[in-house]
Amino acid sequence: MKKLLTFCLIFISTILFSQKYAEVALTPPMGWNSWNKFACNINETIVKEVADAMVTSGMKDAGYEYIVIDDCWQIDRDSIGNIIIDPDRFPSGMKSLADYIHSKGLKFGIYSDAGIKTCQGRPGSRGYEFQDARTYAAWEVDYLKYDWCYHGKQNPEASYSLMRDALALAGRPIVFSICEWGSNKPWLWAKDIGHLWRTTEDILNCWDCKEDWGGMGWPLILDKQDGLEKYAGPGHWNDPDMLEVGNSGLTFIESKAHFSLWCMLAAPLMAGNDLRNMSEETRDILTNKEVIAIDQDALGKQGFKIIDEGDFEIWKKPLINGDIAICLFNRGKKTIEKEIIWDELNISKNFEIRDLWMKKNIGKTNNNFKTEIVSHSVVMLRLSLKKL
Ligand code: GLA
């Protein structure tokens, strides 16, 4: 009888809690994360000022909502296992910071690790999953990025499921961002565990540099996304990593191409620059609502490559109501001149064409489209069946 009761209890709690919150990421999450620009040099003043800038720059109006503190906010655990916040960098504590961010109409995100330590050697959540999840819920956290350093022999699916269950049991809807770098093909197992999963090692602030440990520039990350489109959809997204738009290693043109292709991929759009000091050009990239609409399209389809001629690629993304996004990408060093014959791309004559960076309607698909694409740039188009 006792055994039966225990079995029933386990069964009921499995049904109740082994589910992620379904409604929190029906479109790819949008926000800002501290890592790409600040790494460990983060503190509550910067985070508050970035939250202010997210509102005053127009980013909030463009759809960005999460302010996420990455690694290095935690220093230790107390005698009963509670995580200790770095008192020098975050003297007011996380609840107060969450209140500030919420008062701006934004949401608050935090970072931990499934192993015993974070990638910067701070305490990880291994063995403290339920305690940490309760703490995050008490702080009113809305987003958790959960890394994969110091995992030893842990099984990734089990480790991420455990934190998903802990978050569910803590009772607060929290976006769960899986960051295990694609090492164990999370697209095959993470759909019901997290809302997004990293597909590669870290993005770097450069065009196509590559580090031995796996970090790379965004065009190299892009190459690894093609073929993963079938695994993404509302509530479960491939994550090609946070944006480097506006950071020093990319030209304006390269940042624009990076943003365009991330939107083609239905990627989570987590800005990684200093929002407090961004140039007008960077702000115009990050807040182009028509390009963002491609990313956030309700159909939730990830774009894919339909033409690959080496330096020249065409990416396509199906959109709601039969519309289509097309991105022409020149990865080479010289300007490319192209004449697009729509028929050859299996695109009918009935579409109106809008150039999303020029913000101009440029004709219909009943005519061929001649264009020049300068080195490292894109031409991004929305083909629409409705009159534009
Ligand atoms: C890993 C992640 C990065 C970042 C750092 C922090 O490398 O992939 O995105 O969170 O850890 O240490």
Short mmCIF file of C-alpha atoms and ligand atoms in Angstrom, two decimals:
data_model
loop_
_atom_site.label_atom_id
_atom_site.label_comp_id
_atom_site.label_asym_id
_atom_site.label_seq_id
_atom_site.Cartn_x
_atom_site.Cartn_y
_atom_site.Cartn_z
CA MET A 1 0.00 0.00 0.00
CA LYS A 2 2.82 2.37 0.99
CA LYS A 3 4.66 1.49 -2.23
CA LEU A 4 1.52 2.17 -4.28
CA LEU A 5 1.05 5.55 -2.56
CA THR A 6 4.66 6.53 -3.23
CA PHE A 7 4.30 5.46 -6.85
CA CYS A 8 1.12 7.54 -7.23
CA LEU A 9 2.79 10.58 -5.69
CA ILE A 10 5.79 10.31 -8.00
CA PHE A 11 3.49 9.78 -10.97
CA ILE A 12 1.35 12.82 -10.15
CA SER A 13 4.31 15.11 -9.52
CA THR A 14 5.94 13.92 -12.75
CA ILE A 15 2.81 14.86 -14.70
CA LEU A 16 2.48 18.19 -12.87
CA PHE A 17 6.05 19.36 -12.91
CA SER A 18 7.92 17.73 -15.76
CA GLN A 19 6.62 20.32 -18.14
CA LYS A 20 8.15 23.61 -19.06
CA TYR A 21 5.99 26.71 -19.07
CA ALA A 22 4.52 26.57 -22.55
CA GLU A 23 3.40 30.11 -23.24
CA VAL A 24 6.46 32.21 -22.44
CA ALA A 25 8.37 32.07 -25.74
CA LEU A 26 5.88 31.64 -28.58
CA THR A 27 8.11 33.95 -30.60
CA PRO A 28 11.93 34.05 -30.17
CA PRO A 29 12.82 35.90 -26.92
CA MET A 30 14.23 39.43 -27.33
CA GLY A 31 16.40 41.28 -24.84
CA TRP A 32 19.94 42.11 -23.77
CA ASN A 33 22.63 39.99 -22.12
CA SER A 34 25.69 41.31 -20.31
CA TRP A 35 28.28 38.75 -21.52
CA ASN A 36 29.38 39.81 -25.02
CA LYS A 37 30.27 43.36 -23.96
CA PHE A 38 31.00 43.21 -20.24
CA ALA A 39 31.98 39.60 -19.47
CA CYS A 40 32.71 39.55 -15.68
CA ASN A 41 32.90 43.36 -15.41
CA ILE A 42 29.24 43.69 -14.62
CA ASN A 43 27.50 45.43 -11.72
CA GLU A 44 24.08 46.73 -10.74
CA THR A 45 24.74 50.29 -11.92
CA ILE A 46 25.52 49.11 -15.44
CA VAL A 47 22.50 46.80 -15.45
CA LYS A 48 20.15 49.60 -14.33
CA GLU A 49 21.59 52.04 -16.85
CA VAL A 50 21.21 49.46 -19.62
CA ALA A 51 17.57 48.95 -18.57
CA ASP A 52 17.05 52.73 -18.76
CA ALA A 53 18.70 52.81 -22.19
CA MET A 54 16.55 49.94 -23.42
CA VAL A 55 13.53 52.14 -22.82
CA THR A 56 14.91 55.52 -24.01
CA SER A 57 16.61 54.12 -27.14
CA GLY A 58 13.32 52.74 -28.48
CA MET A 59 14.46 49.14 -28.06
CA LYS A 60 11.64 48.33 -25.67
CA ASP A 61 9.15 49.72 -28.20
CA ALA A 62 10.78 47.55 -30.86
CA GLY A 63 10.05 44.44 -28.75
CA TYR A 64 13.12 43.85 -26.55
CA GLU A 65 12.11 42.89 -23.02
CA TYR A 66 14.62 40.73 -21.10
CA ILE A 67 17.63 42.19 -19.26
CA VAL A 68 19.84 39.18 -18.50
CA ILE A 69 22.85 39.15 -16.18
CA ASP A 70 25.28 36.47 -17.37
CA ASP A 71 28.13 34.87 -15.40
CA CYS A 72 29.94 36.40 -12.37
CA TRP A 73 27.10 37.74 -10.20
CA GLN A 74 27.50 34.88 -7.65
CA ILE A 75 30.47 34.25 -5.36
CA ASP A 76 29.69 31.41 -2.95
CA ARG A 77 27.03 29.52 -0.98
CA ASP A 78 26.14 30.04 2.67
CA SER A 79 26.09 27.29 5.31
CA ILE A 80 22.62 26.11 4.23
CA GLY A 81 23.37 26.22 0.52
CA ASN A 82 21.79 29.52 -0.45
CA ILE A 83 23.62 31.22 -3.29
CA ILE A 84 25.53 34.35 -2.25
CA ILE A 85 25.46 37.38 -4.54
CA ASP A 86 28.70 39.39 -4.98
CA PRO A 87 28.04 42.21 -2.45
CA ASP A 88 30.51 44.62 -4.07
CA ARG A 89 29.00 44.40 -7.52
CA PHE A 90 25.33 43.93 -6.56
CA PRO A 91 25.01 45.58 -3.13
CA SER A 92 21.22 46.03 -3.39
CA GLY A 93 20.62 42.36 -4.17
CA MET A 94 18.73 40.72 -6.99
CA LYS A 95 15.17 41.29 -5.77
CA SER A 96 15.76 45.02 -5.73
CA LEU A 97 17.32 44.88 -9.21
CA ALA A 98 14.39 42.81 -10.47
CA ASP A 99 11.99 45.40 -9.03
CA TYR A 100 13.85 48.17 -10.84
CA ILE A 101 13.79 46.30 -14.15
CA HIS A 102 10.12 45.41 -13.74
CA SER A 103 9.29 49.04 -12.92
CA LYS A 104 10.54 49.88 -16.43
CA GLY A 105 8.09 47.39 -17.94
CA LEU A 106 10.97 44.98 -18.68
CA LYS A 107 11.77 41.44 -17.53
CA PHE A 108 14.72 40.13 -15.53
CA GLY A 109 17.05 37.26 -16.40
CA ILE A 110 19.88 35.51 -14.64
CA TYR A 111 22.53 32.85 -15.33
CA SER A 112 23.66 29.60 -13.75
CA ASP A 113 25.24 26.31 -14.76
CA ALA A 114 24.14 22.68 -14.68
CA GLY A 115 27.57 21.61 -13.40
CA ILE A 116 29.30 22.25 -10.09
CA LYS A 117 30.78 25.56 -11.29
CA THR A 118 29.93 28.18 -13.90
CA CYS A 119 32.34 28.73 -16.79
CA GLN A 120 34.03 31.49 -14.75
CA GLY A 121 34.41 29.19 -11.75
CA ARG A 122 31.51 30.56 -9.68
CA PRO A 123 29.16 28.13 -7.88
CA GLY A 124 27.02 26.12 -10.29
CA SER A 125 23.58 24.70 -9.52
CA ARG A 126 24.50 20.99 -9.46
CA GLY A 127 22.88 19.54 -6.33
CA TYR A 128 21.10 22.83 -5.57
CA GLU A 129 18.64 22.88 -8.47
CA PHE A 130 15.43 23.08 -6.40
CA GLN A 131 16.88 25.54 -3.88
CA ASP A 132 18.19 27.81 -6.66
CA ALA A 133 14.93 27.66 -8.60
CA ARG A 134 13.04 28.70 -5.44
CA THR A 135 15.50 31.56 -4.94
CA TYR A 136 15.07 32.76 -8.53
CA ALA A 137 11.28 32.64 -8.19
CA ALA A 138 11.51 34.63 -4.92
CA TRP A 139 13.64 37.25 -6.71
CA GLU A 140 11.02 37.34 -9.50
CA VAL A 141 13.38 36.16 -12.20
CA ASP A 142 11.76 35.75 -15.65
CA TYR A 143 14.57 34.10 -17.64
CA LEU A 144 17.32 31.60 -16.78
CA LYS A 145 20.34 30.94 -19.00
CA TYR A 146 21.77 27.61 -17.86
CA ASP A 147 25.33 26.75 -18.94
CA TRP A 148 27.24 23.45 -19.24
CA CYS A 149 30.72 23.98 -17.72
CA TYR A 150 32.13 21.62 -15.06
CA HIS A 151 29.47 18.99 -15.81
CA GLY A 152 31.78 15.99 -15.33
CA LYS A 153 29.91 12.88 -16.36
CA GLN A 154 26.42 14.39 -16.05
CA ASN A 155 23.85 13.42 -18.64
CA PRO A 156 22.73 16.60 -20.43
CA GLU A 157 19.10 15.62 -20.97
CA ALA A 158 18.70 14.57 -17.32
CA SER A 159 20.53 17.66 -16.00
CA TYR A 160 18.45 20.12 -18.01
CA SER A 161 15.22 18.21 -17.25
CA LEU A 162 16.00 18.46 -13.54
CA MET A 163 16.26 22.25 -13.68
CA ARG A 164 13.14 22.45 -15.83
CA ASP A 165 11.26 20.49 -13.15
CA ALA A 166 12.74 22.65 -10.40
CA LEU A 167 11.61 25.83 -12.19
CA ALA A 168 8.13 24.38 -12.72
CA LEU A 169 7.90 23.43 -9.06
CA ALA A 170 9.04 26.90 -7.99
CA GLY A 171 5.84 28.09 -9.64
CA ARG A 172 6.97 31.12 -11.64
CA PRO A 173 6.89 31.18 -15.46
CA ILE A 174 10.58 31.44 -16.41
CA VAL A 175 12.06 31.22 -19.92
CA PHE A 176 14.59 28.39 -19.78
CA SER A 177 17.59 28.97 -22.04
CA ILE A 178 19.73 25.87 -22.52
CA CYS A 179 23.39 26.68 -23.14
CA GLU A 180 25.24 23.41 -23.82
CA TRP A 181 26.74 24.70 -27.09
CA GLY A 182 25.15 22.07 -29.30
CA SER A 183 27.62 19.47 -27.96
CA ASN A 184 24.94 16.81 -27.52
CA LYS A 185 22.59 17.89 -30.31
CA PRO A 186 19.97 19.46 -28.01
CA TRP A 187 17.64 20.01 -30.99
CA LEU A 188 16.97 16.26 -30.79
CA TRP A 189 15.94 16.19 -27.11
CA ALA A 190 15.36 19.68 -25.69
CA LYS A 191 12.02 20.66 -27.26
CA ASP A 192 10.04 19.84 -24.12
CA ILE A 193 12.79 20.90 -21.72
CA GLY A 194 13.84 24.43 -22.69
CA HIS A 195 12.47 27.28 -24.75
CA LEU A 196 15.75 27.77 -26.62
CA TRP A 197 19.02 25.91 -26.91
CA ARG A 198 22.42 27.07 -28.08
CA THR A 199 23.53 25.27 -31.23
CA THR A 200 27.25 26.14 -31.21
CA GLU A 201 30.19 27.36 -29.15
CA ASP A 202 30.38 31.06 -28.34
CA ILE A 203 29.99 33.83 -30.88
CA LEU A 204 33.02 36.15 -31.09
CA ASN A 205 33.28 39.86 -31.79
CA CYS A 206 34.70 39.46 -35.31
CA TRP A 207 33.77 38.59 -38.90
CA ASP A 208 35.09 35.04 -39.36
CA CYS A 209 37.79 34.48 -36.75
CA LYS A 210 37.96 31.13 -34.98
CA GLU A 211 39.46 30.05 -31.66
CA ASP A 212 40.82 26.58 -30.82
CA TRP A 213 38.31 26.22 -27.98
CA GLY A 214 35.46 26.60 -30.48
CA GLY A 215 34.46 30.30 -30.41
CA MET A 216 33.86 31.80 -33.84
CA GLY A 217 32.58 34.76 -35.82
CA TRP A 218 28.93 34.88 -36.84
CA PRO A 219 29.22 33.75 -40.51
CA LEU A 220 30.81 30.50 -39.27
CA ILE A 221 27.96 30.07 -36.79
CA LEU A 222 25.50 30.71 -39.63
CA ASP A 223 26.98 27.78 -41.57
CA LYS A 224 26.07 25.47 -38.69
CA GLN A 225 22.39 26.47 -38.63
CA ASP A 226 21.40 25.26 -42.06
CA GLY A 227 19.55 21.96 -41.66
CA LEU A 228 18.40 22.69 -38.10
CA GLU A 229 15.27 24.53 -39.29
CA LYS A 230 13.01 21.53 -38.79
CA TYR A 231 13.65 21.52 -35.04
CA ALA A 232 12.53 25.11 -34.30
CA GLY A 233 9.02 26.45 -33.76
CA PRO A 234 6.86 28.41 -31.33
CA GLY A 235 8.13 27.77 -27.79
CA HIS A 236 11.32 25.93 -28.86
CA TRP A 237 14.03 27.78 -30.75
CA ASN A 238 17.51 27.07 -32.03
CA ASP A 239 19.82 29.68 -30.48
CA PRO A 240 22.84 30.67 -32.62
CA ASP A 241 24.04 32.84 -29.68
CA MET A 242 23.68 36.45 -28.65
CA LEU A 243 24.20 39.37 -31.00
CA GLU A 244 27.52 41.11 -31.60
CA VAL A 245 25.73 43.94 -33.46
CA GLY A 246 27.37 47.27 -32.59
CA ASN A 247 30.49 45.74 -31.04
CA SER A 248 33.94 46.84 -32.19
CA GLY A 249 34.91 43.80 -34.27
CA LEU A 250 32.23 44.28 -36.92
CA THR A 251 31.73 47.07 -39.43
CA PHE A 252 28.32 48.69 -39.70
CA ILE A 253 27.61 46.65 -42.85
CA GLU A 254 28.66 43.39 -41.13
CA SER A 255 26.46 44.17 -38.11
CA LYS A 256 23.51 44.79 -40.42
CA ALA A 257 24.10 41.49 -42.23
CA HIS A 258 24.47 39.68 -38.88
CA PHE A 259 21.17 41.08 -37.60
CA SER A 260 19.37 40.29 -40.88
CA LEU A 261 20.50 36.68 -40.91
CA TRP A 262 19.69 36.16 -37.22
CA CYS A 263 16.17 37.38 -38.05
CA MET A 264 16.03 34.97 -41.01
CA LEU A 265 16.92 32.19 -38.54
CA ALA A 266 14.09 33.12 -36.14
CA ALA A 267 16.92 33.43 -33.61
CA PRO A 268 16.45 34.76 -30.09
CA LEU A 269 17.51 38.44 -30.38
CA MET A 270 19.66 39.15 -27.32
CA ALA A 271 21.61 42.37 -27.92
CA GLY A 272 25.20 42.11 -26.68
CA ASN A 273 26.43 45.68 -27.01
CA ASP A 274 26.50 48.62 -24.60
CA LEU A 275 23.03 50.08 -25.07
CA ARG A 276 24.03 53.18 -23.10
CA ASN A 277 26.51 54.38 -25.73
CA MET A 278 25.38 52.96 -29.02
CA SER A 279 25.67 54.92 -32.24
CA GLU A 280 22.57 55.95 -34.12
CA GLU A 281 23.53 53.46 -36.85
CA THR A 282 23.61 50.58 -34.35
CA ARG A 283 20.30 51.65 -32.86
CA ASP A 284 18.75 51.80 -36.34
CA ILE A 285 19.86 48.22 -36.97
CA LEU A 286 18.58 46.85 -33.66
CA THR A 287 15.25 48.66 -33.90
CA ASN A 288 14.30 48.11 -37.56
CA LYS A 289 10.76 46.92 -36.92
CA GLU A 290 10.24 45.44 -40.38
CA VAL A 291 13.34 43.27 -40.04
CA ILE A 292 12.37 42.30 -36.48
CA ALA A 293 8.92 41.32 -37.81
CA ILE A 294 10.64 38.66 -39.94
CA ASP A 295 12.23 37.20 -36.78
CA GLN A 296 9.04 37.43 -34.74
CA ASP A 297 6.69 36.17 -37.44
CA ALA A 298 3.87 34.17 -35.84
CA LEU A 299 4.35 31.17 -38.12
CA GLY A 300 7.61 30.53 -36.25
CA LYS A 301 9.51 29.00 -39.19
CA GLN A 302 13.28 29.15 -39.19
CA GLY A 303 14.82 30.28 -42.49
CA PHE A 304 17.11 28.07 -44.59
CA LYS A 305 19.59 28.36 -47.42
CA ILE A 306 18.24 27.82 -50.92
CA ILE A 307 21.25 28.93 -53.00
CA ASP A 308 24.93 28.49 -52.15
CA GLU A 309 27.44 29.73 -54.71
CA GLY A 310 30.34 30.12 -52.27
CA ASP A 311 30.57 33.87 -51.76
CA PHE A 312 26.89 34.34 -52.61
CA GLU A 313 23.98 32.80 -50.70
CA ILE A 314 20.21 33.14 -50.73
CA TRP A 315 18.21 32.40 -47.57
CA LYS A 316 14.45 31.99 -47.48
CA LYS A 317 11.98 32.15 -44.58
CA PRO A 318 8.28 31.32 -44.97
CA LEU A 319 6.03 33.82 -43.18
CA ILE A 320 2.43 33.99 -42.09
CA ASN A 321 -0.26 34.44 -44.78
CA GLY A 322 1.97 33.08 -47.52
CA ASP A 323 4.52 35.93 -47.39
CA ILE A 324 8.21 35.11 -47.79
CA ALA A 325 11.43 36.74 -46.54
CA ILE A 326 14.44 36.53 -48.84
CA CYS A 327 17.97 37.48 -47.85
CA LEU A 328 20.75 37.82 -50.44
CA PHE A 329 24.12 37.54 -48.69
CA ASN A 330 27.56 38.40 -50.10
CA ARG A 331 30.26 36.84 -47.88
CA GLY A 332 33.01 37.61 -50.37
CA LYS A 333 35.44 40.50 -50.65
CA LYS A 334 34.05 42.01 -53.88
CA THR A 335 30.70 43.54 -54.82
CA ILE A 336 28.40 41.04 -56.52
CA GLU A 337 25.93 42.00 -59.24
CA LYS A 338 22.93 39.70 -59.52
CA GLU A 339 19.79 39.31 -61.50
CA ILE A 340 17.27 37.27 -59.56
CA ILE A 341 14.86 35.30 -61.74
CA TRP A 342 12.01 34.52 -59.35
CA ASP A 343 10.83 31.57 -61.36
CA GLU A 344 14.16 29.84 -60.76
CA LEU A 345 13.53 30.13 -57.01
CA ASN A 346 10.02 28.69 -57.44
CA ILE A 347 8.50 32.01 -56.47
CA SER A 348 5.33 33.00 -58.35
CA LYS A 349 4.75 36.29 -60.13
CA ASN A 350 2.16 37.54 -57.63
CA PHE A 351 4.31 39.06 -54.89
CA GLU A 352 4.96 42.70 -54.13
CA ILE A 353 8.59 43.25 -53.08
CA ARG A 354 9.74 45.47 -50.22
CA ASP A 355 13.38 46.21 -49.42
CA LEU A 356 13.47 46.11 -45.62
CA TRP A 357 16.65 48.17 -45.14
CA MET A 358 15.80 50.78 -47.79
CA LYS A 359 12.21 50.71 -46.41
CA LYS A 360 10.93 50.97 -49.98
CA ASN A 361 8.58 48.99 -52.23
CA ILE A 362 10.55 48.03 -55.29
CA GLY A 363 8.17 46.28 -57.68
CA LYS A 364 6.73 42.83 -58.19
CA THR A 365 8.02 39.33 -58.78
CA ASN A 366 6.66 39.39 -62.35
CA ASN A 367 9.94 41.09 -63.31
CA ASN A 368 13.49 39.93 -62.71
CA PHE A 369 15.23 41.75 -59.88
CA LYS A 370 18.63 43.29 -60.58
CA THR A 371 20.75 44.29 -57.61
CA GLU A 372 24.26 44.93 -56.33
CA ILE A 373 25.34 43.44 -53.01
CA VAL A 374 28.50 44.98 -51.61
CA SER A 375 31.08 42.87 -49.76
CA HIS A 376 29.86 41.39 -46.43
CA SER A 377 26.38 42.85 -46.87
CA VAL A 378 22.85 41.68 -47.46
CA VAL A 379 19.79 42.70 -49.40
CA MET A 380 16.76 41.75 -47.36
CA LEU A 381 13.33 41.54 -48.95
CA ARG A 382 9.79 40.81 -47.87
CA LEU A 383 7.65 39.31 -50.60
CA SER A 384 4.03 39.96 -49.87
CA LEU A 385 0.80 38.76 -51.40
CA LYS A 386 -1.02 41.77 -49.95
CA LYS A 387 -0.71 45.18 -51.58
CA LEU A 388 2.11 46.94 -49.74
C1 GLA B 1 29.92 30.10 -21.76
C2 GLA B 1 28.67 30.54 -22.54
C3 GLA B 1 28.75 32.03 -22.79
C4 GLA B 1 28.85 32.77 -21.46
C5 GLA B 1 30.05 32.29 -20.69
C6 GLA B 1 30.08 32.83 -19.27
O1 GLA B 1 31.07 30.24 -22.54
O2 GLA B 1 28.56 29.84 -23.74
O3 GLA B 1 27.61 32.48 -23.51
O4 GLA B 1 27.66 32.58 -20.72
O5 GLA B 1 30.05 30.87 -20.58
O6 GLA B 1 31.12 32.33 -18.52
#
